[in-house]
Coordinates of C-alpha atoms and ligand atoms in Angstrom, one line a residue:
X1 CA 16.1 18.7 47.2
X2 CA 13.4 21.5 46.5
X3 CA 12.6 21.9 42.7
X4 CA 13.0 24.8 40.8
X5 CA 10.0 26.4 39.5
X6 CA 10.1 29.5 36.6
X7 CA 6.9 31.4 36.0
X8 CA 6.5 33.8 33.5
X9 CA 4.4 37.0 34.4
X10 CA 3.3 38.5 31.1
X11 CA 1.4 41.5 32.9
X12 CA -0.6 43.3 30.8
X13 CA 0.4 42.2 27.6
X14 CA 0.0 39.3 24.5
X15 CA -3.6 39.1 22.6
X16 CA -4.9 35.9 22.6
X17 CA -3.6 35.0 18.9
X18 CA 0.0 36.6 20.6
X19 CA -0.5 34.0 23.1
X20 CA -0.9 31.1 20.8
X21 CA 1.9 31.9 18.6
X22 CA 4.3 32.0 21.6
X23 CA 3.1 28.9 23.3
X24 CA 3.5 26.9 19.8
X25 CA 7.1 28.3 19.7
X26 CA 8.1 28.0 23.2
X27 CA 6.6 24.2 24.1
X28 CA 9.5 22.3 22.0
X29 CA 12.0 24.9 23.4
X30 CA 11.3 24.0 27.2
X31 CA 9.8 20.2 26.6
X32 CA 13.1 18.8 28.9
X33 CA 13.1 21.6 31.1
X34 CA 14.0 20.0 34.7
X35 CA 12.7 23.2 36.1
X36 CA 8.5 23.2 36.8
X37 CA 7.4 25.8 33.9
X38 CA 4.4 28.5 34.7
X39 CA 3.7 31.1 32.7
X40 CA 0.6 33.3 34.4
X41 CA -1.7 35.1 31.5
X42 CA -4.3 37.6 31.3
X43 CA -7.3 36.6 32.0
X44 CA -8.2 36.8 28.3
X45 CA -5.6 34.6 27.5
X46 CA -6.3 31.6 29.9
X47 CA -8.6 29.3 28.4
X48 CA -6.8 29.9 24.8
X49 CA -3.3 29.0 26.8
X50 CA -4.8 26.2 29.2
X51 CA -6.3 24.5 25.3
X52 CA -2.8 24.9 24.0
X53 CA -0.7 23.9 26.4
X54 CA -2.4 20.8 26.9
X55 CA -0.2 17.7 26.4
X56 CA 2.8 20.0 27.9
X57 CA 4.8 20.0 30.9
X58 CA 3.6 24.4 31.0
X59 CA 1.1 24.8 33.8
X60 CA -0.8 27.9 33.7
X61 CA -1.3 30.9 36.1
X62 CA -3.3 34.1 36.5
X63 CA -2.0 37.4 38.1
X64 CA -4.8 37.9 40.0
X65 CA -8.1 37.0 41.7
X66 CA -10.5 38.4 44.1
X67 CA -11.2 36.3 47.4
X68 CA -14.8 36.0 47.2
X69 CA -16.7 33.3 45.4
X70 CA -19.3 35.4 43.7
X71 CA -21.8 38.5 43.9
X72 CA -21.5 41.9 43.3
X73 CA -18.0 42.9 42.7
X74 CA -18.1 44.0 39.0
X75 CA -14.6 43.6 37.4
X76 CA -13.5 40.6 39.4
X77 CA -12.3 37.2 39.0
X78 CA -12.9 34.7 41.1
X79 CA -10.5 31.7 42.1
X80 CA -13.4 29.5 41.9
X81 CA -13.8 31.0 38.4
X82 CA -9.9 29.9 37.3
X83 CA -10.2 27.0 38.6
X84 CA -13.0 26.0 37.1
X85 CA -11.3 26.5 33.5
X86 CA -8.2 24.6 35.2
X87 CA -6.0 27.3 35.7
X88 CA -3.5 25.9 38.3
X89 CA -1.7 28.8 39.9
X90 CA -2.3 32.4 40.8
X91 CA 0.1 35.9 41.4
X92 CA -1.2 37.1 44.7
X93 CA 0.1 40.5 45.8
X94 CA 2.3 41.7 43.0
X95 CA 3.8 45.2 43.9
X96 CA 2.1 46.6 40.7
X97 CA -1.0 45.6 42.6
X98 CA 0.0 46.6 45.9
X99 CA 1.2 49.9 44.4
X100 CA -1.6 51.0 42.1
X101 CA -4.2 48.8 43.5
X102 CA -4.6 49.2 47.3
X103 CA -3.8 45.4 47.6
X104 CA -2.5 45.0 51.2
X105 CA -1.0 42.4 53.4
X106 CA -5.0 42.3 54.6
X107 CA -6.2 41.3 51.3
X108 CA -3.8 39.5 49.8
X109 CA -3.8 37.0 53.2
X110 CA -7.7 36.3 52.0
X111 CA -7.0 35.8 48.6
X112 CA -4.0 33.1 49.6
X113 CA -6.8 31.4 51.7
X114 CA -9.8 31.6 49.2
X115 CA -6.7 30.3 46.3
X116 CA -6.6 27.2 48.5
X117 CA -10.3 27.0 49.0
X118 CA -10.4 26.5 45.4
X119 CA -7.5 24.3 44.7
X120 CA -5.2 26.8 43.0
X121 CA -1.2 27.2 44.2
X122 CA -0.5 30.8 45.3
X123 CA 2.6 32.3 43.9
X124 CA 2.8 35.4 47.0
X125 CA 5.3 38.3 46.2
X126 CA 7.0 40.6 49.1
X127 CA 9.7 42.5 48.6
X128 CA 11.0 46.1 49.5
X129 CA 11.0 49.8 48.0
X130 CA 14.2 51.1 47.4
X131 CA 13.6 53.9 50.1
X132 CA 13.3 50.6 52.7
X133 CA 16.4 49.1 51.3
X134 CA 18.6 52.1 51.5
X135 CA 17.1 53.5 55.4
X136 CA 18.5 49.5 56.0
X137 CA 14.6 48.1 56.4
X138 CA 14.9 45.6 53.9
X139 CA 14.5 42.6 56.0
X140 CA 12.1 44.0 58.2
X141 CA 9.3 45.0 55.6
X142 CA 9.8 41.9 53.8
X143 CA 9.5 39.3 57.0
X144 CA 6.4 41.4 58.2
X145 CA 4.8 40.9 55.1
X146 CA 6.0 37.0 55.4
X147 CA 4.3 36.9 58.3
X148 CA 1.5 39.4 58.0
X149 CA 0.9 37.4 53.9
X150 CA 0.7 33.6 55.6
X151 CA -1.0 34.2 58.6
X152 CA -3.3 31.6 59.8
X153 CA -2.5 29.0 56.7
X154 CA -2.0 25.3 57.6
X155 CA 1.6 24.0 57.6
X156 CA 0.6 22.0 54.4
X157 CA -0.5 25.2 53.0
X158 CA 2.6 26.9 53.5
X159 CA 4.3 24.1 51.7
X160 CA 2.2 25.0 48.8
X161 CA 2.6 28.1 48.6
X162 CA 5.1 29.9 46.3
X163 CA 6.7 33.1 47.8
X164 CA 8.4 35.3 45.1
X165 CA 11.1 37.9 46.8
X166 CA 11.2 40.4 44.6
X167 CA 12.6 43.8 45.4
X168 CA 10.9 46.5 43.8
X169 CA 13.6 48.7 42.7
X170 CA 14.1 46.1 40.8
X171 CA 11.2 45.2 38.7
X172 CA 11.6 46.4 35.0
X173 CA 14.5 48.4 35.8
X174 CA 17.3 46.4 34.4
X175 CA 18.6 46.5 38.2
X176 CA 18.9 42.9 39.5
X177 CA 19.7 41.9 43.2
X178 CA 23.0 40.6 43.6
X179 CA 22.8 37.2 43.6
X180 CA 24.8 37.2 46.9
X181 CA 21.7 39.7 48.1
X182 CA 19.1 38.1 46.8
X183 CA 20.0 34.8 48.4
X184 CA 20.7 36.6 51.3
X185 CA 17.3 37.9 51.8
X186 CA 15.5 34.6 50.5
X187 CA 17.4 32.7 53.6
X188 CA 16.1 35.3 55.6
X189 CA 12.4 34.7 54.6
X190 CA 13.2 30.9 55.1
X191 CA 14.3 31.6 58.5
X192 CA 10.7 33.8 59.0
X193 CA 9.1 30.7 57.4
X194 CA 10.3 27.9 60.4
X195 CA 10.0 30.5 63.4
X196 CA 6.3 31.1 62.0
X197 CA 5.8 27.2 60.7
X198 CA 8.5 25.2 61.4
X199 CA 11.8 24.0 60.2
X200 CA 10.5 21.1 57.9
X201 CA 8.1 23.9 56.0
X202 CA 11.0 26.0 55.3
X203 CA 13.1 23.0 54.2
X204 CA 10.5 22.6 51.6
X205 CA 8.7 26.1 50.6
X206 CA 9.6 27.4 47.0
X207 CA 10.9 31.0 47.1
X208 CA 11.7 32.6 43.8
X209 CA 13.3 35.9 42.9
X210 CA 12.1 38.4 40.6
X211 CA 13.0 41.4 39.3
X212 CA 15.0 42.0 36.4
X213 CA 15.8 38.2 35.8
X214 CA 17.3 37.4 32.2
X215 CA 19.0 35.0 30.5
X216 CA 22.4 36.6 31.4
X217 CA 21.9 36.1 35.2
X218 CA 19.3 33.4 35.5
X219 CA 22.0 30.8 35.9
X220 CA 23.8 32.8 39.1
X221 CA 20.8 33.1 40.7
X222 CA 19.2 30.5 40.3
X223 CA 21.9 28.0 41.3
X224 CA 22.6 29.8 44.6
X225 CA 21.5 27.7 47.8
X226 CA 18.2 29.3 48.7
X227 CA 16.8 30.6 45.3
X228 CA 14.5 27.8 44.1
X229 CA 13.7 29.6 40.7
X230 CA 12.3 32.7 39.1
X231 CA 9.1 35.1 38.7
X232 CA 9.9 36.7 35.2
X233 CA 8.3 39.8 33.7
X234 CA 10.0 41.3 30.6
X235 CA 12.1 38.3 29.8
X236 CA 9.1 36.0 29.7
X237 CA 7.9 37.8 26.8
X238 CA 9.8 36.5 24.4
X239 CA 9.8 32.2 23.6
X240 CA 13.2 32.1 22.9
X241 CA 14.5 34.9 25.9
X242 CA 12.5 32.9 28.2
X243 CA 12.9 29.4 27.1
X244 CA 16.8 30.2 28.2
X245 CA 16.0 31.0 31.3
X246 CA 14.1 28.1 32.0
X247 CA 17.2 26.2 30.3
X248 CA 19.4 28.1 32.7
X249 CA 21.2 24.6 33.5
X250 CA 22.0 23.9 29.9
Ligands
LIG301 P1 10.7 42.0 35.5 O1 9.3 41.8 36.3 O2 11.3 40.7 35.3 O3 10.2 42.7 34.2 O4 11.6 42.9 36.3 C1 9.3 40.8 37.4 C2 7.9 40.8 38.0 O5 7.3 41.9 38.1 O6 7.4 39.8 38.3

């Protein structure tokens, strides 16, 4: 049986005394969680949340990281830097980045490599714009990324990997994937996964769904067959919105 595994993606928000506060209200609330617990920071907020979550089953993600080591790329993060502060996991290819970032399937198949270079467990997002989903493209855009995204990783490697599916109509709209859909699509990329890598990679790979997740529907989704969990934006905000969602089985 695959885990479940619920990561929190804060986006651009929470100072680092905001981050504190939550992580000192949210560790008893999730300290029997079954499901693995991420939640992935700013970088400004790492090392405060990897010092305060220490002790705690919370492991601790960034949203982002270039996929060269070092030299002159001003503004960039590398994964050798997060790991070296013990950051365990990292967003690669977020639509917000894809969209207002030029990230591309190009780039974001680099970073996944360099992320394992270092150590750190990608969490890889794909997922369609609405415009795909309604001219019935859905499947395609989101297994070429699949492909395009893991190209050239080790079996082992694909096994590691996270893949969030999440559609981008919707992210922070309130409009969630019907379940039904959602696990649709996520058997789909499975399928992609054991052409590309085999059957006993797909048996094992975590694929979330995001968009629009809350404590309302976490429980439907995430106890459908294929769904192993959730990537969480607005709902991970909140400790006590959050922590229910992780405590979707309760
Ligand atoms: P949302 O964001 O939960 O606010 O829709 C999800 C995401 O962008 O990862």
């Amino acid at each position: 049986m695959r885990r479940k595994v619920i990561a929190g993606n804060w986006k651009m928000n929470m100072l680092p005394n905001e981050a504190i506060e939550y992580i000192e209200a949210f560790t008893p609330l999730v300290k029997d969680s079954k499901a693995e617990v991420i939640l992935c920071v700013p970088y400004t907020d790492l090392f405060y949340c990897l010092m305060n979550v220490q002790g705690t089953n919370i492991k601790i993600g960034a949203q982002n990281m270039h996929f060269e080591e070092k030299g002159a790329y001003t503004g960039e993060v590398s994964g050798q830097m997060l790991k070296s502060i013990g950051v365990e996991y990292v967003i690669i290819g977020h639509s917000e980045r894809r969209q207002y970032f030029n990230e591309t399937d190009e780039s974001v198949n680099k970073k996944i490599k360099a992320a394992f270079a270092n150590e750190l467990k990608p969490i890889v997002c794909v997922g369609e714009k609405l415009e795909e989903r309604e001219a019935g493209k859905a499947e395609s855009v989101v297994t070429t990324q699949v492909k395009l995204d893991l190209e050239g990783l080790t079996k082992d490697q694909v096994k590691s990997t996270i893949i969030a599916y999440e559609p981008i109509w919707a992210i922070g709209t309130g409009k969630t994937a019907t379940s039904e859909d959602a696990n649709n699509m996520i058997k789909t990329i499975r399928k992609q996964v054991a052409e590309l890598f085999g059957s006993d990679v797909a048996e094992e790979v975590i694929i979330q769904y995001g968009g629009s997740v809350k404590s309302s529907n976490a429980k439907e989704l995430f106890t459908t067959s294929d769904i192993d969990g959730g990537l969480v934006g607005g709902a991970s905000l909140k400790p006590d919105e959050f922590s229910k969602i992780v405590n979707y089985n309760d």
